[in-house]
Each structure stands twice: as structure tokens, then as C-alpha cells.
Coordinates of C-alpha atoms in Angstrom, one line a residue:
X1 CA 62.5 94.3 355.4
X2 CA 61.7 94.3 359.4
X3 CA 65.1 96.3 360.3
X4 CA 66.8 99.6 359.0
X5 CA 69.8 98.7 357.3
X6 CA 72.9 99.8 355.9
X7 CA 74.1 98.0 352.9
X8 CA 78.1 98.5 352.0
X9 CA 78.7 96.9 348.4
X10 CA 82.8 96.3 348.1
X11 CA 83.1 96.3 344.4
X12 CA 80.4 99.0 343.4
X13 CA 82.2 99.5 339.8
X14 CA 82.4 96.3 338.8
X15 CA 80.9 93.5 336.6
X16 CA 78.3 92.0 338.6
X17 CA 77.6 95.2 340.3
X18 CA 76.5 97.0 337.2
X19 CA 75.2 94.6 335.6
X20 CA 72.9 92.7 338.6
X21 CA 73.5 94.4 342.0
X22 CA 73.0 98.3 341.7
X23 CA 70.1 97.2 339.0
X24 CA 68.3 94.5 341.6
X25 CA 69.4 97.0 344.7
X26 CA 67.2 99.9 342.3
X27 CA 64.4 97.3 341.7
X28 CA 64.2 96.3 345.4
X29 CA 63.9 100.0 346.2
X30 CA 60.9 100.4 344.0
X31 CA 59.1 97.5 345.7
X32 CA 59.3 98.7 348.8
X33 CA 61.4 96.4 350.2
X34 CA 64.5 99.0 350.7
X35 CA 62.3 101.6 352.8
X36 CA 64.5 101.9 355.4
X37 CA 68.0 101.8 354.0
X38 CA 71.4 103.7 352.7
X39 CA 73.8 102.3 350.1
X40 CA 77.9 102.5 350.5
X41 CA 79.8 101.7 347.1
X42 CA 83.3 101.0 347.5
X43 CA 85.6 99.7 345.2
X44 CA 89.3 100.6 343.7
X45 CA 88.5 103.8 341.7
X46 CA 88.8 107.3 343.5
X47 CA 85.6 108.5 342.4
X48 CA 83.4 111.5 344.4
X49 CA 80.1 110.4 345.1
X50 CA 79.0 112.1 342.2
X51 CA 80.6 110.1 339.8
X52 CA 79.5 106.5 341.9
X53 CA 76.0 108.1 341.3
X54 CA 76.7 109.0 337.1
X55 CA 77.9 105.1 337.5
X56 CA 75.2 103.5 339.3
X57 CA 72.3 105.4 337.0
X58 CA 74.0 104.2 333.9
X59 CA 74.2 100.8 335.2
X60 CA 70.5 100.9 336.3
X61 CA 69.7 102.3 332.9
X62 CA 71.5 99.4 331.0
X63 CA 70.0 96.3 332.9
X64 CA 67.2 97.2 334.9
X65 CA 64.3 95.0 334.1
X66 CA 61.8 97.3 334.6
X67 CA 61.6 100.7 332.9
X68 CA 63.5 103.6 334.1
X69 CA 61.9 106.1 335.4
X70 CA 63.5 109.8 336.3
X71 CA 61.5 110.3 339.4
X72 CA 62.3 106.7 340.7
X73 CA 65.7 106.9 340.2
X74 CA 65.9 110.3 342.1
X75 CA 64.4 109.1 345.7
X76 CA 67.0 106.0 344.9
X77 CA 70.2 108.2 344.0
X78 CA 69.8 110.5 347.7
X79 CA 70.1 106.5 349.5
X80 CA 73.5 106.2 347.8
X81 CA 77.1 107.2 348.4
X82 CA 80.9 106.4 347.6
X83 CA 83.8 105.7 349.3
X84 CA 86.9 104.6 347.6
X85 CA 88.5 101.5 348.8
X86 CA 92.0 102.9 348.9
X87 CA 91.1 105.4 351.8
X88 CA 91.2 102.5 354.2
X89 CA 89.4 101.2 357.3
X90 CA 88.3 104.5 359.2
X91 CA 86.9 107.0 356.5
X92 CA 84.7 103.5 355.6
X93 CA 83.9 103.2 359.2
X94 CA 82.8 107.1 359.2
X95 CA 80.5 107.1 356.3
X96 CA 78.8 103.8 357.5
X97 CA 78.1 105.8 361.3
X98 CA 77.5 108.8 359.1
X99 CA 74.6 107.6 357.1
X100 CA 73.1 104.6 359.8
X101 CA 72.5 108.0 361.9
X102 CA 69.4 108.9 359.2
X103 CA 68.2 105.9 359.5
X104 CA 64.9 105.6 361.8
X105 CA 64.9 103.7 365.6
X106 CA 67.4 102.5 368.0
X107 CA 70.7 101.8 367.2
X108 CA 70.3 98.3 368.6
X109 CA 67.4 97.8 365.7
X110 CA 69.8 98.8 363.0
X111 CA 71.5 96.0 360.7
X112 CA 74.8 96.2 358.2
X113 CA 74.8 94.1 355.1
X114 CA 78.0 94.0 353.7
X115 CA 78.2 92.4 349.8
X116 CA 81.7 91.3 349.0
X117 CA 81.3 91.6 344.9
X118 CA 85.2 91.2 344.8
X119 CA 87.8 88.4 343.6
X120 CA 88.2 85.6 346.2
X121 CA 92.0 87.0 346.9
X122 CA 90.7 90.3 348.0
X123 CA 87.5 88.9 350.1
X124 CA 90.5 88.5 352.9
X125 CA 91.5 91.8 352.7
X126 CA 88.2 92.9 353.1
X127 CA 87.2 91.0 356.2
X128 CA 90.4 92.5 357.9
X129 CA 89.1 95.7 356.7
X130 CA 85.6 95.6 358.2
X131 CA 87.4 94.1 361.7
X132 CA 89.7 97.2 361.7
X133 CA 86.6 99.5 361.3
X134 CA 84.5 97.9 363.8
X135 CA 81.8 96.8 361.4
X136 CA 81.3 93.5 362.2
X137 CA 78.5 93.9 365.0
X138 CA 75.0 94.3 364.0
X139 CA 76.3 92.8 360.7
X140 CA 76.0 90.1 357.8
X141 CA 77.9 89.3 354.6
X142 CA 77.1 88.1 351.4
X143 CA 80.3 86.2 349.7
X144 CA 80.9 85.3 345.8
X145 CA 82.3 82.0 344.6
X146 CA 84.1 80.3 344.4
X147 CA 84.7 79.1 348.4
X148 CA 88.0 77.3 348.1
X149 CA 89.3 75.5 345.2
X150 CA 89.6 72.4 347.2
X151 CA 89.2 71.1 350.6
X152 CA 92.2 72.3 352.4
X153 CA 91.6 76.0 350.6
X154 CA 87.9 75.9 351.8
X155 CA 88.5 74.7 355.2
X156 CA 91.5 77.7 355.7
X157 CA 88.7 80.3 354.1
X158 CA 86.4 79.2 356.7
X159 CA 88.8 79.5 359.3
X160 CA 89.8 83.0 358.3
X161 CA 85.7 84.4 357.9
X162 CA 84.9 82.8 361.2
X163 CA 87.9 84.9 362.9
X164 CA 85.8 87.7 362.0
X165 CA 82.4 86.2 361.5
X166 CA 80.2 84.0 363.3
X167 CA 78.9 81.2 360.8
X168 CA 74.8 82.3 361.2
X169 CA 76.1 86.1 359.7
X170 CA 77.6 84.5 356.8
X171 CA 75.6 84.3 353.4
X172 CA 77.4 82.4 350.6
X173 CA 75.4 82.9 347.4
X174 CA 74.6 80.8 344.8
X175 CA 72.6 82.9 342.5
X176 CA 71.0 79.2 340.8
X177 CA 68.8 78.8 344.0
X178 CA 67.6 82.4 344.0
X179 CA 65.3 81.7 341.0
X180 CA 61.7 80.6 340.9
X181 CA 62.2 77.3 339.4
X182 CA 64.8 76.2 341.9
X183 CA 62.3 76.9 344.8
X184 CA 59.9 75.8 342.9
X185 CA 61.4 72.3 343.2
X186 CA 60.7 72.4 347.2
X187 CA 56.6 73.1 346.2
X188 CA 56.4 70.8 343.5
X189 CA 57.9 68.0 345.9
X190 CA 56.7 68.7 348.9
X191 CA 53.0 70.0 348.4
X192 CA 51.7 67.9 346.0
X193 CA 50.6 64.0 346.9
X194 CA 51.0 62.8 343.1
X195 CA 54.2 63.2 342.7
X196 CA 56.0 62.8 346.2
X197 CA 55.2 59.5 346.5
X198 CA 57.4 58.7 342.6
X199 CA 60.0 61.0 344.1
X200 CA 62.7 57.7 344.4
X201 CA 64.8 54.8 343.2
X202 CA 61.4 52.7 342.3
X203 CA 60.0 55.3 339.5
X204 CA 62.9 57.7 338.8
X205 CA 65.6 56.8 336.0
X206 CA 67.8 59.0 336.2
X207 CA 68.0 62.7 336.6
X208 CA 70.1 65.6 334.4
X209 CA 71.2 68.9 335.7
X210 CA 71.9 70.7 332.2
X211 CA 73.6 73.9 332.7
X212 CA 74.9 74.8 328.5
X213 CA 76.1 78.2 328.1
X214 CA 77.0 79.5 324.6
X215 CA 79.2 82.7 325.9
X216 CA 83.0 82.1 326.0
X217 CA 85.6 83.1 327.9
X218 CA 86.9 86.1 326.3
X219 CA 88.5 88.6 329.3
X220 CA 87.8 86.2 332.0
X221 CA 90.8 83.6 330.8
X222 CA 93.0 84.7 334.0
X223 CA 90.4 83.7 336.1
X224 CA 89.3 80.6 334.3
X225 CA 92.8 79.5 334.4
X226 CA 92.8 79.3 338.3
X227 CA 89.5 77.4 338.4
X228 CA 88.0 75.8 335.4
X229 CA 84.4 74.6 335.0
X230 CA 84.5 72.2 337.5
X231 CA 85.3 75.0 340.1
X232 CA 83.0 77.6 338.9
X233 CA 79.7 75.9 337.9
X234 CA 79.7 72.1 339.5
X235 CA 80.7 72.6 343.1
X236 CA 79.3 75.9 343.5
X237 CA 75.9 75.8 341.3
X238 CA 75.1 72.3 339.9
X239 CA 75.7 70.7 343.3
X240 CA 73.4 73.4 344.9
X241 CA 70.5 72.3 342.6
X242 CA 71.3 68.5 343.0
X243 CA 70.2 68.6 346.9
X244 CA 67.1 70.5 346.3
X245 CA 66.4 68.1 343.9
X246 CA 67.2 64.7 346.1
X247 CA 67.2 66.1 349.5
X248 CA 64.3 64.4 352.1
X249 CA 61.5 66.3 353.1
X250 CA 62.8 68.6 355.8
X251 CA 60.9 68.9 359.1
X252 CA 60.1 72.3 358.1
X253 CA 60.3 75.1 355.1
X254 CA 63.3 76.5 357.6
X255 CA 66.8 77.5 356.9
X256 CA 68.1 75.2 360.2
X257 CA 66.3 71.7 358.3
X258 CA 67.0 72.3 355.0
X259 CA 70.8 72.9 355.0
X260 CA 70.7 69.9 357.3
X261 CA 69.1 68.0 354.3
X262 CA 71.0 69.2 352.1
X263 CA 74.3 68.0 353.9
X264 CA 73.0 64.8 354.0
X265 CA 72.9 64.3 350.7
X266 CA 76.4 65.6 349.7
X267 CA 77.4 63.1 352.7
X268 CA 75.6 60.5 351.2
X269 CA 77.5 61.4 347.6
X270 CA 79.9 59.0 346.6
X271 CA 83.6 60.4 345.6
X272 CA 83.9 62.0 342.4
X273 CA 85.6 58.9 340.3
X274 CA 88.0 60.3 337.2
X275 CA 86.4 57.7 335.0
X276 CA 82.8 59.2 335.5
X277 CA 84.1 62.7 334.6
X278 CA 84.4 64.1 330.8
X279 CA 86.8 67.3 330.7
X280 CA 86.6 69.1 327.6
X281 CA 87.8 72.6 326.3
X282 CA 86.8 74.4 323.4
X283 CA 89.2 75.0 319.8
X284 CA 90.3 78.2 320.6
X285 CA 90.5 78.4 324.1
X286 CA 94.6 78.2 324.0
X287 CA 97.1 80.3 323.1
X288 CA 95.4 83.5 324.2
X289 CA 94.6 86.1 327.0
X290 CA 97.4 84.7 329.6
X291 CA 96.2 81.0 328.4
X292 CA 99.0 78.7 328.0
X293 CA 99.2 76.9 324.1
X294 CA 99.2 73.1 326.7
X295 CA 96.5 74.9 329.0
X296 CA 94.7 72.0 330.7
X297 CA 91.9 73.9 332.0
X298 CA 88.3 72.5 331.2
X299 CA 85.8 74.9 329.7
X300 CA 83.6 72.1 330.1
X301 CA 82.8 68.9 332.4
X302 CA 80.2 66.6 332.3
X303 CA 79.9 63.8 335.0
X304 CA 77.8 60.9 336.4
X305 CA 77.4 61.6 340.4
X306 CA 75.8 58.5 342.5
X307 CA 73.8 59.1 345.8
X308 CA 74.1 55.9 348.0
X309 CA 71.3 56.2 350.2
X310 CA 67.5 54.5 350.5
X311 CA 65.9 57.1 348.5
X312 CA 68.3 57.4 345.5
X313 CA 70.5 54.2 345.7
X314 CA 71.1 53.3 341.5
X315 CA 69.6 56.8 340.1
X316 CA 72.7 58.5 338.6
X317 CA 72.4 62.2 338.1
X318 CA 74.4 63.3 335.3
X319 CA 75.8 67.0 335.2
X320 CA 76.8 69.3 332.4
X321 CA 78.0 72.7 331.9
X322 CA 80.2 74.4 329.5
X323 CA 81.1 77.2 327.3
X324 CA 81.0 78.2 324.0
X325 CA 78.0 75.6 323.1
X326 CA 75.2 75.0 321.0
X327 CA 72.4 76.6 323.2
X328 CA 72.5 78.3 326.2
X329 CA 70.4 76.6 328.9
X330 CA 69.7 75.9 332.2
X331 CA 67.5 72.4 333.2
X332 CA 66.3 69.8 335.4
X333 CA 64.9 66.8 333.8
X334 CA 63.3 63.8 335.9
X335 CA 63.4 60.7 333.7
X336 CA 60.7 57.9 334.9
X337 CA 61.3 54.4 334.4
X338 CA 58.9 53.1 331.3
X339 CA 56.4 50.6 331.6
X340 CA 56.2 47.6 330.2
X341 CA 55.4 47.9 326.4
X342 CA 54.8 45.0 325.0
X343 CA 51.1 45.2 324.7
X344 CA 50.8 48.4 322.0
X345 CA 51.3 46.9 318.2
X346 CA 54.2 47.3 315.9
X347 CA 54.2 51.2 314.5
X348 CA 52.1 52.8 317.7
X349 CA 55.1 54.9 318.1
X350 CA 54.9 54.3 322.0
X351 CA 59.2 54.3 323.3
X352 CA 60.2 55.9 320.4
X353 CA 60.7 59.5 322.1
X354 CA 61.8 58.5 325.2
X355 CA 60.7 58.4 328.8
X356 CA 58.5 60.3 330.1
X357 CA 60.1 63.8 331.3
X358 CA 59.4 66.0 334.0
X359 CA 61.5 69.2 333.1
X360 CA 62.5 72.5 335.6
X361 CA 63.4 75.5 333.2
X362 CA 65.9 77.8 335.2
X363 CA 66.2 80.3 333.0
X364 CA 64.2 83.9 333.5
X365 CA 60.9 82.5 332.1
X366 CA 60.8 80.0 335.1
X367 CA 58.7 77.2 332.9
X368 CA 57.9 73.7 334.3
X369 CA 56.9 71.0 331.7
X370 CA 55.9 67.1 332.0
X371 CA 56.0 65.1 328.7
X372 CA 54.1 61.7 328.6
X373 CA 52.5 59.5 326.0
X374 CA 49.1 60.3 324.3
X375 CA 46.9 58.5 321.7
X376 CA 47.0 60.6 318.6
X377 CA 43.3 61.1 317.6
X378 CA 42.0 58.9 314.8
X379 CA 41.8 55.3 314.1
X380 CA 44.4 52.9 315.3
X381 CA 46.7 53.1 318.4
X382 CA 48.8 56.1 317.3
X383 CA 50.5 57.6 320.5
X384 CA 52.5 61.0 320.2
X385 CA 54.7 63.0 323.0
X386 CA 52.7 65.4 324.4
X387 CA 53.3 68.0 327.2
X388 CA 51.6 69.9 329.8
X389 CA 53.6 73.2 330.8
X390 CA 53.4 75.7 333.3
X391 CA 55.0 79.4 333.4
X392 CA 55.5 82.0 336.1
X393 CA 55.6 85.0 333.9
X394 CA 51.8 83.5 333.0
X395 CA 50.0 83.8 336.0
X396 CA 48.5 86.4 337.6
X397 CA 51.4 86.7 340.5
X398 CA 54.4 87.3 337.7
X399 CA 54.4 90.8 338.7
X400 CA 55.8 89.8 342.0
X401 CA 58.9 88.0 340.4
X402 CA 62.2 88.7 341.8
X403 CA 65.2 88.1 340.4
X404 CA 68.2 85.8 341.7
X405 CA 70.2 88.5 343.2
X406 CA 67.6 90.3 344.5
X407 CA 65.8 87.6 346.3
X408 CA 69.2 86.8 348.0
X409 CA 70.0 90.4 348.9
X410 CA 66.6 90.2 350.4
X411 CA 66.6 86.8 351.9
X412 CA 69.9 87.8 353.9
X413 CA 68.9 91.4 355.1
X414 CA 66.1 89.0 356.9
X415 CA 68.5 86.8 358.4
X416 CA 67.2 83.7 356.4
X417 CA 70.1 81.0 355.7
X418 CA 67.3 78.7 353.2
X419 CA 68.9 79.4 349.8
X420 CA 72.5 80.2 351.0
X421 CA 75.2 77.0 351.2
X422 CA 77.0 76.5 354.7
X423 CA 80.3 75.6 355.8
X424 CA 80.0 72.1 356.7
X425 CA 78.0 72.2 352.8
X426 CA 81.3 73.3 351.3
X427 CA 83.9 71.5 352.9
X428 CA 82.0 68.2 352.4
X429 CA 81.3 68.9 348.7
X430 CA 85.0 69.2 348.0
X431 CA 85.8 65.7 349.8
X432 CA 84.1 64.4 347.5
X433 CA 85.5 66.4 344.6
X434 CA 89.2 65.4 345.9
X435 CA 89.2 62.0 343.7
X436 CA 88.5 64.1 340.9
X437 CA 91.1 66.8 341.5
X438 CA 94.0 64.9 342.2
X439 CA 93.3 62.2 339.3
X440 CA 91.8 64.4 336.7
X441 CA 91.0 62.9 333.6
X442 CA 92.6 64.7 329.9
X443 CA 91.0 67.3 328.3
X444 CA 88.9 66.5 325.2
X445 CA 88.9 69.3 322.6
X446 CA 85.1 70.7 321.3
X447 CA 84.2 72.9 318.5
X448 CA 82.5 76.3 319.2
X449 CA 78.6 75.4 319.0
X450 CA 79.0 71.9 319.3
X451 CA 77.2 70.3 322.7
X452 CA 81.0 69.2 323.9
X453 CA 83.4 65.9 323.4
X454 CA 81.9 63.4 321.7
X455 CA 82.7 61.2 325.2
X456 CA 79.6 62.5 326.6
X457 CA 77.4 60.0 324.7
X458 CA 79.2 57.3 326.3
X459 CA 78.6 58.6 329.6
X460 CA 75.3 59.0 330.3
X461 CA 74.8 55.5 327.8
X462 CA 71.9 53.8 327.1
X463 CA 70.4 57.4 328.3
X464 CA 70.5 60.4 326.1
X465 CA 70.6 63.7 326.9
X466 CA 68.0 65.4 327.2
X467 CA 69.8 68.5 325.3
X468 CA 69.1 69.4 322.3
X469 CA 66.1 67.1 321.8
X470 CA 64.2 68.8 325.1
X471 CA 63.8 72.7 323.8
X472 CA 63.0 71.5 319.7
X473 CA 60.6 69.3 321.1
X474 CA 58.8 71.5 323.7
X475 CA 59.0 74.3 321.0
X476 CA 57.8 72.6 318.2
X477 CA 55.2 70.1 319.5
X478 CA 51.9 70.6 318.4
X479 CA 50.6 68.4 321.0
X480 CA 50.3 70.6 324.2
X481 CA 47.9 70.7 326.9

């Protein structure tokens, strides 16, 4: 961190602040990377700071990755205080002055990071609230999804945060490209001459972004029934990893030429056509917690999207996301075009496990894997799967791991724009959603554990998905370099 900074976190009592912020905020303390910095909770209940404190340990306690340790916690608890929302714009205003005065160096030198963790309704309320207390200079915000539910909502958001923000001090997060893997994607491409050469229409299938989760929706129903799967995970997540994944190489490793790839790419999308789209919702779902018993919401979408440009022109990338299914995951699977065949005798096995797979494991282990075709020792031309894999948490360097949210707190404190979405991102991403939106197709019912609507098959036809067979395989191949 190269500037003191005062962080305020709106919602400090809440779900994602117990559970990931006030845990990664602890964790980035530890490292070293908070030297220089005061914490401000604020958030509905009228709590002393005392009791903010009793909330934050217990929080830190409960999901901290790392062990808890009495003596760390007690340098991090004197950085933090509390100020209830519902005391308004100037005894906010006070404690912010208060505590940026024991902060070392100039006033100029000193930065405010403001983290709305709130509901997208009250993210309004708050930006008038930081205008009215003068805590806009000096300052950046971090926003939650979802930005909009469609273009007209996400172009009037814009217009409201850029009344009050400029667009550079503006950090929408997607918490997807704060992991290893999804950087990892921007290495893997870009540093390596074997495989940037493949990285196109000419050896490249097809590609799946796999996104299963197996919790449902229990409590969160109200909120689901204003946005729906396609809302929460596709615009704001799966289309985040889709242009790391296809964008061009960027002049440089720089926030100002990758978001410009990265537009390009959502400009080169094609619209969102209803009969590319499967909606599905689980058994269940209806008739309970504010849902209505003909509730149309999804709880789960899958969908072909099409990029018509040189690199990618005939590749379809197939997304899918979901609750209450067989296996929670999160994926990237490059599919390469097979060779001819022809020449291996009957029985060799070659073809009979698919194509050859490079996958990006999102989840916390951070794995990498390639699968390809290997003669199975012995006589004859036997050829099994095998697999060469990679792990982060294996090397020597796993120590330095951050996690999602931390890595974003971090990455905006510095000012750096790389793993955040834009504006002109947003907007351009629900253009091509508004096909979709206003023509939606009918929901399919799923059973609980099930990978979704049967439809799904049809979809992605003559491919497969590469969920369920992916994990089994990996797991129990015997074959591994």
C-alpha cells in the first residue's frame, strides 16, 4: 500500500462483511499490506464501537483462513471503529477527519476507500451520503452487483455515481477475477509461445464457463426474485471470465488496455438470442419465502454465446450456473479440435473420452489441468486419457495467496482498474442481454442435485459438458503426469 488510507465499510454487520470483508481486511493487516490504515464500520444497527469490535472478532474468528491469533487481532481491533448509519452525513464525516488525523504524512498523501457492501437500492443513498459529508475527494469506491438489471437501469446508475464520482475512482467488483486462476488465464496466454499461437478459431472447439453451485436459495428468495441467475452470475461473473478468456493480447499488463480488450469483445458479442438460452428453476423453489406459486424466476441458465470476430468467429462458448445442483464448481475448459483418427485400429480407445481439454479450476485450490491422449504401456496401440495438472497451493509461493476480496480491496487502494469492470463494460453487456430479457424463454423445472433441465444436452449438442465427467475423471485417473 503506497498511501495512508482510510477505509469506511457501509454494511460492517452484514453477510459478506462477516463472512469475507472484516476476515480478508484482518488478513491483509497481517501481511502488511494495511500498515498505514483505520477502519470505519457503518451499517443500520446502533452499536458502540465496542460492540462493532465484539462483531468484527467473531466474524474474523469464524472465517478467517489463517489461524487466529490473540495478539494479532489486538494491534488490528485499535485500527477499527463504528459509526451507525442512522446518525447521518456529519457524525460520518467527523469520525473519518477524526481518525485520517493519526494517520502519518500530508493530508494531500492521504486516500479514502469507501466499500459499499449494501443492497443496490441503498448504494444511492449512500453516494448522497458521502457528497453531503464531503468525502468524495481524495476518494475511491468499491460497488457490489449487480450494476443495473438492464440497459436503461445501468445507464441511469452510471449517471447517478458519476454525479458524485469520476469514472477512474470507481471500482465495480467481481470477486470471479480476483482469484488466481482467473489471472492466471492472462499468464498462461500471454507468456507462453506453445499455446498462444492455438489460442483461436483454427484449433479451439469450443469453450465452457461452468459455474454449478449446490447451495439454494433459502433467505435470499426476495432478492432472487428481483434478479434471477441471469442477473446475478452471467452478466456480472461469467461474462467477466469470458473476456479474459477471448480477449486479444493487450499492449500491456495495464488497467487502460485490458478493459479496452475486454470491451471489444463484449462489442464483438452477438445479441443474446432466446432460443440459445435454457431457463430452469429448481422443485421447490415456489411457493415460499415471498416466492410466488407461478414464480418465473430462473435459478438456473445455461446458454450458447457467439463472438463474431477473426479470432473467435464459429467457437461458441457455452455458460452455466445454477443452484441447488449436483456439485458445486467453478471451471474453464478449452476444448481442441481432434485430429484426424482414422489411422489408430479398431479398440485403441483413441476418441472415446473426448477432446483434448485444457481446464482453469476457480475454486480456492487454484488447479490448472490439460488432458490428452497417451499410449497405455504394453503391447498393442492402447491409448488412455491422461492429464498433467498444476496447483498453486503446491508451490513454494502458496503462502503468498490472496484471496478474491482481498486482492480487490488491495488492487483498488492502489488505484489499479485491471480486475474491476467499467462503465462502457456494463452498459454494453446488457445490449446484448436485451434480446434475452425482453423475449425470455419458459422456465424448465430441475430436481435438487440434478445438473439442470434436461434441454441442456441439446444445447451444447454434439458437445458434452464437461460437468460431471471433468472432476470424476481428474479425480480418479490413474494416469497423471
Amino acid at each position: 500500500m503506497e498511501k495512508p488510507h482510510v477505509i469506511v465499510l457501509f454494511g460492517a454487520t452484514g453477510d459478506l462483511a462477516r463472512r469475507k470483508l472484516l476476515p480478508g481486511l484482518m488478513h491483509l493487516f497481517q501481511a502488511g499490506l494495511l500498515k498505514d490504515a483505520r477502519i470505519v464500520g457503518t451499517s443500520l444497527e446502533p452499536y458502540s464501537n465496542e460492540e462493532f469490535v465484539k462483531v468484527a472478532r467473531e466474524a474474523c474468528e469464524e472465517f478467517g483462513k489463517e489461524k487466529f491469533q490473540e495478539s494479532s487481532w489486538q494491534t488490528f481491533a485499535e485500527v477499527l471503529s463504528y459509526v451507525p448509519q442512522g446518525a447521518g452525513a456529519e457524525p460520518l464525516a467527523a469520525e473519518v477527519e477524526r481518525v485520517e488525523e493519526m494517520l502519518p504524512g500530508e493530508e494531500r498523501d492521504k486516500r479514502r476507500l469507501h466499500y459499499l457492501s449494501v443492497p443496490p437500492k441503498a448504494a444511492l443513498d449512500v453516494l448522497r451520503q458521502l457528497d453531503e459529508a464531503n468525502l468524495v475527494d481524495r476518494a475511491r469506491i468499491i460497488m457490489e452487483k449487480p450494476f443495473g438489471t438492464d440497459l436503461e437501469s445501468a445507464k441511469a446508475l452510471n449517471r447517478r455515481v458519476h454525479t458524485v464520482f469520476a469514472e477512474d475512482q470507481v471500482f465495480r467488483i467481481d470477486h470471479f477475477l480476483g482469484k488466481e486462476a482467473a489471472q492466471n488465464i492472462l499468464a498462461f496466454r500471454f507468456a507462453n509461445g506453445l499455446f498462444e499461437p492455438i489460442w483461436n478459431r483454427n484449433f479451439i472447439d469450443h469453450v465452457q464457463i461452468d459455474v454449478p453451485e449446490t447451495l439454494g436459495l433459502e433467505g435470499r428468495t426476495k432478492f432472487y426474485e428481483t434478479t434471477g441467475a441471469f442477473k446475478d452470475m452471467v452478466v456480472t461473473h461469467l461474462m467477466q471470465v469470458l473476456a479474459f478468456t477471448a480477449m486479444e493480447p493487450p499492449t500491456a499488463l495495464t488497467p487502460g488496455p485490458i478493459s479496452e480488450e475486454k470491451l471489444k469483445v463484449f462489442r464483438s458479442m452477438r445479441p443474446l438470442e432466446p432460443n440459445n438460452v435454457v431457463r430452469g428453476q429448481y422443485t421447490g423453489y415456489r411457493g415460499k419465502e415471498e416466492v410466488a406459486d407461478d414464480s418465473d424466476t430462473e435459478t438456473f441458465v445455461a446458454l450458447k454465446a457467439e463472438i463474431d470476430n477473426w479470432r473467435w468467429a464459429g467457437v461458441p462458448f457455452y455458460l452455466r450456473t445454477g443452484k441447488k445442483l449436483a456439485e458445486g464448481a467453478r471451471i474453464i475448459s478449452i476444448a481442441f479440435k481432434e485430429p484426424p483418427l482414422t489411422m489408430f485400429p479398431s479398440g485403441s480407445n483413441v476418441g472415446t473420452q473426448g477432446p483434448d481439454h485444457l481446464t482453469f479450476d476457480l475454486a480456492d485450490q487454484s488447479k490448472m489441468s490439460l488432458s490428452f491422449y497417451g499410449k497405455r504401456p504394453g503391447p498393442g496401440m492402447k491409448l488412455d486419457k491422461m492429464s498433467m495438472q498444476f496447483s498453486t497451493h503446491e508451490t513454494a509461493a502458496s503462502g503468498l495467496v490472496l484471496e478474491a476480496y482481498e486482492r480487490l480491496i488491495h488492487d483498488a487502494m492502489r488505484g489499479d482498474h485491471t480486475l474491476f469492470t467499467t462503465a462502457d463494460g456494463i452498459e454494453e453487456l446488457w445490449a446484448k442481454s436485451m434480446p434475452l430479457l425482453d423475449n425470455p424463454p419458459p422456465v424448465r423445472s430441475y430436481s435438487p442435485g440434478s445438473w439442470g433441465p434436461n434441454a441442456i444436452h441439446q444445447l451444447i449438442a454434439p458437445h458434452a459438458w464437461r460437468l460431471p465427467f471433468e472432476r470424476a475423471w481428474r479425480e480418479s485417473n490413474p494416469n497423471e503426469w
